[in-house]
Amino acid sequence: MTEATDFSIRELRCKFADKSLSPSEYWLAVEAHIEAWEPTISALYAYDPEEARRQATASTERWAKGAPLGLLDGIPVTLKELIATKGQPVPLGTAAVELVSATEDAPVAARLREDGAVIFAKTTCPDYGMLSSGLSSFHKLSRNPWDPTQNPGGSSAGASAAAAAGYGPLHIGTDIGGSVRLPAGWTGIFGFKPSHGRIPVDPYYVGRCAGPMTRRVEDAAFSMATLSRPDWRDGTSLPPNAIDWMDLDIEISGMKIGLMLDAGCGLPIDAEVRDAVVAAAKRFEEAGAVVIDVAPVLTREMLDGLDVFWRARLWGDIVGLSEERREMILPYIYTWAKGGADVSGVDAVRGFNQTIEMRRSCGRLFTEIDAVLSPTNPIVSYPAEWASPTNDPALPFEHICFTVPWNMSEQPASSINCGFSRSGMPIGLQIVGPRFGDMLVLKLSKTFETWTGGVTNWPKRT
């Protein structure tokens, strides 16, 4: 039996329009669902059900008059804690930051409010968004709904957990090295990192994107009409688009698709992950695509250069804090960032230059193929209490080798479920398209979801 919390955005809009379900009634169903799940998974920060009820009531009145504000009017949405909302602090996932209220909405929040979405909470992230983990010195430990002893991944940890648990149809994360796709893979949801600039962000940073995290491809695609409206605060923001984001049909036959099973460095792939991704690639081959094995785009030199650059960058952000506040940072992150204290300006620039090499490598590959398939994550899962899959600050990025190159090359990429391990944990397939090929990635993702039927056995609270 379909629960109210399982409805898609399209289904909800139809019900709001024909008055068989109001935004207020739907929100109360979501609220009860959150009450049942949240003590276990701790996905939310700044959760305000009373304010959500107020927003839902206003939306109900607009729908009753036949005058919704926009495409997402009445749809409950969460935002990753790093995305500023006016009047609320942005702790950056760390106890070290002083809690000062934001003076304005970040672009994503502004677009959602313009369309009448019900923003009911922020979602958790680790310190400074620099872990693929639900571990934070500020937030409670976020856990994976499929198995609460396991990690949801990160840094969009709470967003992935909330989506998998059914806290409404739409959650927005951010991604600088895989932070939308990695947790999406580990929690079985769909995560979409669009082309750089497609969804404006503020503050902007090299490789940083925002993206929807949903249970269905269609819900992510639906949200893009709202999220992709430009904003002057992001200097990379793309011009207004007339894209039909719901045109998800595609002819697979004749496409040339690369299958990347070697990331070039980092953690080796679990056999179950490899088997699931190979099986997914065979589906594309059976549909008429030409699937070819492709070499990795990442090298150890590139990954280590990025590590040096990111350490120096974060150390620059925290070096001005008092010793007392620095000691409040998650020890794993502080130990890692302190390695940036002795990085020279020359070495930091050399590290940054490796992001350009990643971009060159990715661009070269896409002169030969139309899209890439790969694992999202190299491993099936890891303990909830760990800071990363290695749990070693000397080896912080061994798990991002399939995802991070596409941030630096500014190309769109998604993670979609392609199976489950023997332990019952989800396995993610990454689909990568050429720069500005956002629709191609969404179309390929939707086609794959149609073939598999998508995830139907979402975790339940009993």
XYZ file of C-alpha atoms in Angstrom:
462
model
C 0.000 0.000 0.000
C 1.416 3.400 -0.983
C 1.983 5.721 1.960
C 1.505 9.460 1.575
C 5.216 9.950 2.141
C 5.971 7.823 -0.952
C 4.304 10.184 -3.444
C 6.395 11.821 -6.161
C 6.391 15.574 -6.757
C 4.248 15.103 -9.865
C 1.728 12.996 -7.908
C 1.618 15.533 -5.098
C 0.982 18.424 -7.480
C -1.908 16.513 -9.049
C -3.404 15.809 -5.628
C -2.950 19.418 -4.504
C -4.657 20.585 -7.710
C -7.659 18.231 -7.485
C -7.892 18.829 -3.724
C -7.690 15.140 -2.839
C -4.725 16.022 -0.610
C -3.655 19.420 0.678
C -0.088 20.575 1.390
C -1.060 20.769 5.078
C -2.351 17.207 5.154
C 0.726 15.962 3.347
C 3.063 17.829 5.670
C 1.427 16.261 8.743
C 2.063 12.813 7.239
C 5.718 13.731 6.671
C 5.960 15.148 10.192
C 4.731 11.892 11.720
C 7.146 9.957 9.523
C 10.078 12.104 10.700
C 9.039 11.635 14.316
C 9.293 7.874 13.853
C 12.664 7.888 12.051
C 14.678 10.799 13.393
C 15.692 9.324 16.780
C 17.437 6.545 14.846
C 19.116 8.348 11.932
C 19.603 11.957 13.180
C 19.423 13.473 9.697
C 18.125 16.951 10.572
C 19.383 20.236 11.971
C 17.208 23.287 12.744
C 14.068 21.206 12.261
C 11.029 23.442 12.796
C 7.724 21.573 12.351
C 5.697 24.554 13.569
C 7.155 26.789 10.858
C 6.606 23.998 8.336
C 2.942 23.844 9.302
C 2.691 27.596 8.756
C 4.282 27.353 5.310
C 2.085 24.383 4.390
C -1.058 26.282 5.477
C -0.101 29.229 3.270
C 0.484 26.837 0.372
C -2.865 25.134 0.993
C -4.588 28.513 0.718
C -2.808 29.276 -2.555
C -3.745 25.908 -4.072
C -7.375 26.401 -2.925
C -7.410 29.614 -4.979
C -5.763 27.871 -7.930
C -2.761 30.192 -7.628
C 0.388 28.265 -6.564
C 3.562 30.339 -6.552
C 5.572 27.901 -8.635
C 6.327 24.315 -9.537
C 7.327 23.308 -6.006
C 4.586 25.083 -4.054
C 3.746 22.981 -1.012
C 6.528 20.450 -1.570
C 8.560 19.816 1.627
C 12.290 20.304 1.066
C 15.435 20.092 3.186
C 18.669 21.962 2.535
C 22.124 20.809 3.497
C 23.298 22.806 6.483
C 26.027 24.517 4.394
C 23.324 26.240 2.297
C 22.455 29.479 4.074
C 18.898 30.413 5.006
C 18.146 33.875 6.303
C 17.894 34.106 10.068
C 19.554 30.765 10.779
C 23.219 30.091 11.606
C 25.473 28.060 9.325
C 27.611 25.955 11.699
C 29.511 24.272 8.827
C 29.131 21.007 10.698
C 31.646 21.987 13.361
C 31.458 23.034 16.987
C 34.330 25.466 16.310
C 32.199 28.007 14.420
C 30.386 30.796 16.263
C 26.663 30.638 15.581
C 25.783 33.804 13.669
C 22.515 34.068 11.769
C 22.769 34.325 7.991
C 21.654 37.699 6.619
C 20.180 36.316 3.386
C 19.158 33.128 1.634
C 21.739 31.387 -0.536
C 20.665 31.030 -4.202
C 19.135 27.561 -3.784
C 17.074 28.641 -0.775
C 15.950 31.807 -2.561
C 14.757 29.877 -5.633
C 12.832 27.381 -3.516
C 11.095 30.113 -1.541
C 10.146 31.902 -4.773
C 8.316 28.740 -5.814
C 6.569 28.193 -2.467
C 8.464 25.106 -1.314
C 8.112 24.200 2.363
C 11.657 24.411 3.744
C 11.286 22.540 7.020
C 14.868 21.735 8.091
C 18.541 21.715 7.307
C 20.374 18.408 7.011
C 23.551 17.418 8.794
C 27.095 17.407 7.446
C 30.556 16.741 8.917
C 33.020 19.447 9.942
C 33.492 21.947 7.092
C 31.883 19.418 4.738
C 35.267 17.718 4.422
C 34.325 14.098 5.181
C 32.290 11.461 3.423
C 30.674 10.575 6.707
C 27.804 11.335 9.047
C 30.296 12.159 11.813
C 30.431 15.748 13.090
C 31.672 17.650 16.132
C 28.468 19.739 16.079
C 25.637 17.470 14.916
C 24.498 14.144 16.262
C 25.890 11.130 14.423
C 23.834 10.570 11.268
C 23.175 6.953 10.350
C 22.142 4.955 7.313
C 18.419 4.001 7.292
C 19.198 0.662 5.586
C 21.337 -0.335 8.578
C 21.867 2.223 11.372
C 25.183 0.617 12.287
C 26.479 1.791 8.892
C 27.491 5.206 7.576
C 25.236 7.180 5.198
C 28.326 8.725 3.606
C 28.788 12.436 3.132
C 29.305 15.182 3.230
C 25.581 15.424 2.370
C 25.019 12.849 5.088
C 21.715 14.000 6.525
C 20.273 14.685 3.074
C 20.930 11.140 1.908
C 19.567 9.618 5.112
C 16.461 11.833 4.971
C 15.774 10.906 1.345
C 16.199 7.183 1.952
C 13.947 7.357 5.019
C 11.218 9.200 3.094
C 11.305 12.694 4.640
C 9.476 14.070 1.589
C 10.514 13.880 -2.067
C 13.310 16.483 -2.345
C 16.561 17.170 -0.517
C 19.368 19.455 -1.686
C 23.019 18.617 -1.062
C 26.343 20.069 -2.154
C 29.220 18.317 -3.886
C 32.887 19.296 -4.219
C 34.410 15.837 -4.597
C 31.440 13.485 -4.507
C 29.385 14.757 -1.570
C 26.050 14.303 -3.351
C 26.881 11.109 -5.243
C 28.848 9.200 -2.583
C 26.095 9.245 0.070
C 23.481 8.682 -2.638
C 25.283 5.489 -3.582
C 25.519 4.279 -0.003
C 21.836 4.981 0.748
C 20.293 3.790 -2.542
C 18.870 7.144 -3.618
C 19.382 9.199 -6.780
C 21.924 11.997 -6.496
C 22.568 14.488 -9.298
C 25.611 16.761 -9.543
C 24.878 19.073 -12.481
C 27.333 20.910 -14.698
C 29.226 23.577 -12.807
C 27.141 26.759 -12.674
C 23.862 25.048 -13.601
C 22.606 25.477 -10.022
C 24.091 28.711 -8.601
C 25.924 28.461 -5.275
C 27.150 31.052 -2.794
C 29.849 30.916 -1.600
C 31.370 29.678 -4.838
C 34.461 27.483 -4.786
C 36.393 25.436 -7.343
C 34.435 22.256 -8.007
C 31.551 23.114 -5.665
C 28.044 22.330 -6.892
C 24.597 21.911 -5.405
C 22.300 19.118 -6.491
C 19.016 17.327 -5.765
C 18.917 14.080 -3.801
C 15.717 12.094 -4.297
C 14.261 8.602 -4.403
C 13.325 8.986 -8.086
C 15.093 10.436 -11.108
C 11.914 12.262 -12.087
C 11.790 14.211 -8.815
C 15.358 15.426 -9.289
C 14.621 16.404 -12.882
C 11.431 18.200 -11.852
C 13.323 20.311 -9.312
C 15.875 21.511 -11.857
C 13.524 24.077 -13.448
C 13.494 25.870 -10.096
C 17.052 25.250 -8.945
C 18.718 26.189 -12.249
C 17.465 29.762 -12.384
C 20.540 32.068 -12.439
C 21.840 34.132 -9.546
C 24.359 36.965 -9.879
C 26.123 35.976 -6.640
C 27.689 32.985 -8.409
C 30.064 34.240 -11.079
C 29.863 30.858 -12.838
C 26.050 30.878 -12.925
C 24.828 29.799 -16.361
C 22.335 31.918 -18.351
C 18.573 31.316 -18.126
C 17.629 28.062 -19.820
C 14.587 26.844 -21.707
C 15.376 23.189 -21.009
C 12.432 20.810 -20.766
C 13.719 19.022 -17.690
C 10.956 16.411 -17.873
C 11.814 15.291 -21.418
C 13.554 12.127 -20.236
C 13.230 9.843 -23.258
C 16.392 8.807 -25.123
C 17.520 6.370 -27.811
C 20.373 4.303 -26.409
C 21.208 2.383 -29.578
C 24.454 3.532 -31.167
C 25.735 5.447 -28.151
C 29.363 4.894 -27.221
C 29.619 4.422 -23.465
C 32.814 3.977 -21.496
C 32.946 1.510 -18.610
C 35.484 2.579 -15.980
C 36.214 -0.115 -13.394
C 39.653 1.187 -12.406
C 39.777 4.588 -10.697
C 43.555 4.850 -11.138
C 44.270 4.973 -7.407
C 42.498 4.717 -4.081
C 40.622 1.844 -2.502
C 40.196 -1.343 -4.540
C 36.661 -2.131 -5.674
C 34.676 -4.660 -3.688
C 33.737 -7.641 -5.847
C 30.019 -7.073 -5.223
C 30.317 -3.480 -6.418
C 32.182 -4.523 -9.566
C 29.629 -7.216 -10.383
C 26.671 -4.850 -9.958
C 28.235 -2.161 -12.170
C 29.199 -4.678 -14.872
C 25.630 -6.000 -14.850
C 24.335 -2.442 -15.238
C 26.661 -1.839 -18.195
C 25.357 -5.004 -19.860
C 21.850 -3.544 -19.778
C 23.061 -0.573 -21.819
C 24.824 -2.958 -24.187
C 21.657 -5.006 -24.607
C 19.829 -1.778 -25.505
C 22.239 -1.204 -28.386
C 24.966 0.910 -26.843
C 28.595 0.192 -27.636
C 30.194 -0.300 -24.213
C 33.988 -0.156 -24.083
C 36.417 -0.426 -21.202
C 38.147 2.906 -20.566
C 41.258 3.779 -18.597
C 41.090 5.884 -15.426
C 41.226 9.673 -15.645
C 42.815 10.074 -12.197
C 46.405 9.460 -11.089
C 48.006 9.277 -7.671
C 49.834 12.529 -8.418
C 46.530 14.272 -9.121
C 44.856 12.976 -5.954
C 47.834 13.809 -3.747
C 48.068 17.288 -5.269
C 44.416 17.896 -4.472
C 44.996 16.650 -0.933
C 47.816 19.167 -0.427
C 45.756 22.013 -1.877
C 42.658 21.225 0.197
C 44.691 20.886 3.408
C 46.260 24.291 2.821
C 42.896 25.810 1.978
C 41.179 24.545 5.147
C 44.151 25.424 7.330
C 43.894 28.954 5.961
C 40.253 29.019 7.077
C 40.899 27.800 10.621
C 44.351 29.158 11.479
C 42.791 32.407 12.700
C 40.629 30.595 15.250
C 41.668 30.593 18.878
C 43.429 27.459 20.086
C 40.364 26.711 22.191
C 38.089 26.789 19.142
C 40.485 24.811 16.964
C 40.427 22.067 19.589
C 36.647 21.827 19.111
C 37.067 20.661 15.506
C 36.612 16.948 14.899
C 40.088 15.494 15.653
C 40.245 13.634 12.330
C 39.619 16.847 10.377
C 41.931 18.937 12.550
C 44.769 16.423 12.187
C 44.271 16.358 8.434
C 44.005 20.150 8.059
C 47.045 20.791 10.246
C 49.076 19.105 7.528
C 48.432 22.275 5.533
C 50.300 24.454 8.022
C 53.657 23.690 6.419
C 52.494 23.800 2.795
C 54.338 26.551 0.933
C 52.605 28.842 -1.501
C 54.444 27.140 -4.336
C 53.320 23.689 -3.208
C 49.718 24.868 -2.777
C 49.740 26.175 -6.363
C 51.261 22.923 -7.582
C 48.488 21.063 -5.789
C 45.851 23.290 -7.348
C 47.386 22.700 -10.770
C 46.501 19.032 -10.416
C 42.829 20.042 -10.623
C 43.619 21.379 -14.104
C 45.286 18.089 -14.986
C 42.125 16.261 -13.921
C 40.127 18.513 -16.200
C 42.451 17.823 -19.135
C 42.277 14.083 -18.534
C 38.469 14.079 -18.379
C 38.190 16.231 -21.489
C 40.506 13.924 -23.424
C 38.378 10.893 -22.557
C 35.183 12.570 -23.737
C 36.595 13.076 -27.226
C 36.138 9.314 -27.612
C 32.876 8.472 -25.839
C 29.398 9.915 -25.137
C 29.088 8.944 -21.458
C 30.867 7.017 -18.703
C 29.602 4.339 -16.330
C 31.521 3.537 -13.151
C 31.005 2.608 -9.534
C 30.015 5.554 -7.372
C 31.753 4.099 -4.314
C 34.472 1.458 -4.321
C 33.159 -0.278 -1.191
C 29.768 -1.523 -0.005
C 29.647 0.241 3.384
C 31.557 1.136 6.526
C 30.759 1.754 10.229
C 28.638 4.752 11.199
C 31.203 5.946 13.740
C 34.059 6.159 11.226
C 35.158 9.484 9.772
C 35.848 7.936 6.365
C 36.070 4.514 4.734
C 39.761 4.318 5.769
C 39.200 6.124 9.097
C 42.762 7.405 8.625
C 43.456 11.165 8.228
C 46.674 10.280 6.392
C 44.533 8.579 3.711
C 41.509 10.871 3.524
C 40.450 10.637 -0.123
C 40.975 7.011 -1.128
C 37.220 6.594 -1.635
C 36.522 9.613 -3.906
C 38.605 8.534 -6.902
C 35.626 7.726 -9.132
C 33.775 10.950 -8.268
C 36.189 13.853 -7.755
C 37.550 14.192 -11.327
C 34.117 15.206 -12.615
C 33.922 18.092 -10.134
C 37.187 19.478 -11.422
C 36.135 18.976 -15.048
C 32.749 20.610 -14.279
C 30.843 17.725 -15.894
C 27.414 16.445 -14.825
C 27.263 13.110 -13.018
C 24.693 11.096 -11.119
C 24.525 8.155 -8.767
C 21.675 5.689 -9.135
C 21.069 2.410 -7.366
C 22.163 -0.643 -9.372
C 21.690 -3.390 -6.809
C 22.301 -4.560 -3.273
C 25.072 -6.405 -1.515
C 24.606 -9.720 0.255
C 24.490 -7.698 3.468
C 21.498 -5.754 2.117
C 23.306 -2.464 1.503
C 22.701 -0.413 -1.673
C 25.283 -0.175 -4.484
C 25.561 2.949 -6.633
C 26.194 3.284 -10.381
C 27.752 6.583 -11.470
C 26.684 8.000 -14.852
C 28.799 10.838 -16.254
C 28.064 13.084 -19.235
C 29.956 15.780 -21.147
C 30.064 19.332 -19.831
C 26.581 20.882 -20.053
C 25.163 17.436 -20.890
C 22.891 17.545 -17.841
C 19.902 16.240 -19.761
C 21.915 13.333 -21.150
C 22.802 12.208 -17.623
C 19.208 12.553 -16.459
C 17.888 10.685 -19.512
C 20.364 7.816 -19.098
C 19.551 7.662 -15.390
C 15.807 7.596 -16.003
C 16.186 4.894 -18.652
C 18.202 2.724 -16.271
C 15.653 3.293 -13.505
C 12.880 2.205 -15.881
C 14.760 -0.986 -16.756
C 15.309 -1.922 -13.103
C 12.021 -0.618 -11.735
C 13.932 1.494 -9.228
C 14.144 0.816 -5.524
C 10.810 -0.408 -4.182
C 11.814 -1.892 -0.828
C 12.736 1.306 0.999
C 13.565 0.894 4.712
C 10.557 0.975 7.012
C 10.077 1.864 10.668
C 7.922 -0.740 12.406
